[in-house]
Amino acid sequence: MGILRETSLSYSPESIARKYLLHNGRLYLDGSVSTEVYQWAVCRKKVYRYVHSPPNIVGGMMLYRALDFAARAGEVPKSYFTMTDGEAYRYLLEQCNPRTQVLAQRAMRWQFYALVFNFRTHAPSEKLREFVENLETRSSLPDDLSTAFRIPQEDICVYCGKSRAWKSIDLPLLSPDADIPAPVTPLKPAWMVQAYLYPEHASLNEAVSARVKEVIGCLS
């Protein structure tokens, strides 16, 4: 996919897999691979940096918004979750409300929305954490922006989430003397808020960005 520029991995999965140890009845990793474990974490971070990049997120957010409108309209039966990907997409395109259909059509045609606000932090306030983790507040923000700027609800999407680029390594790493855990530099997760707008409303990009920034500022 071209996510990583390096031609080869900076760690060996096989080397890490061979270094599991059983010590005093507990499972550990040999500390000699601590550098490779750290490089694995760095590699994971790079991959998720792409996964959470605007070009990759925007299509998913458009479909998320489409499905949200369908759910609000009571158009998501239990059978929806047993459909194939193609059947599920066709259902959004053909059987749901106009807003859902518009979003699904645009995503299918790669008519992606423009990024107008991009916030990321590794040290979120408690208020920001609660905002990002609360489904109701996450869903209400794009609706509030739609009302404030008098644009169709389907023309704006907001992503609020926490990057999975960081992975806690719970398995202890033993140093050569099998006494002191070998250190692994921690990587902190990123908390993100991104706003996307249909290109037709480009004249509102700065105003929408300023409004979202104001909302986030109140949570910091």
XYZ file of C-alpha atoms in Angstrom, residues 78-89:
12
model
C -31.086 -6.339 12.061
C -30.709 -7.971 8.649
C -28.456 -5.080 7.608
C -25.652 -6.496 9.735
C -25.773 -9.850 7.944
C -25.461 -8.316 4.469
C -22.294 -8.484 2.406
C -20.373 -5.234 1.930
C -21.885 -4.812 -1.524
C -25.433 -5.484 -0.332
C -25.048 -3.100 2.604
C -23.746 -0.317 0.381
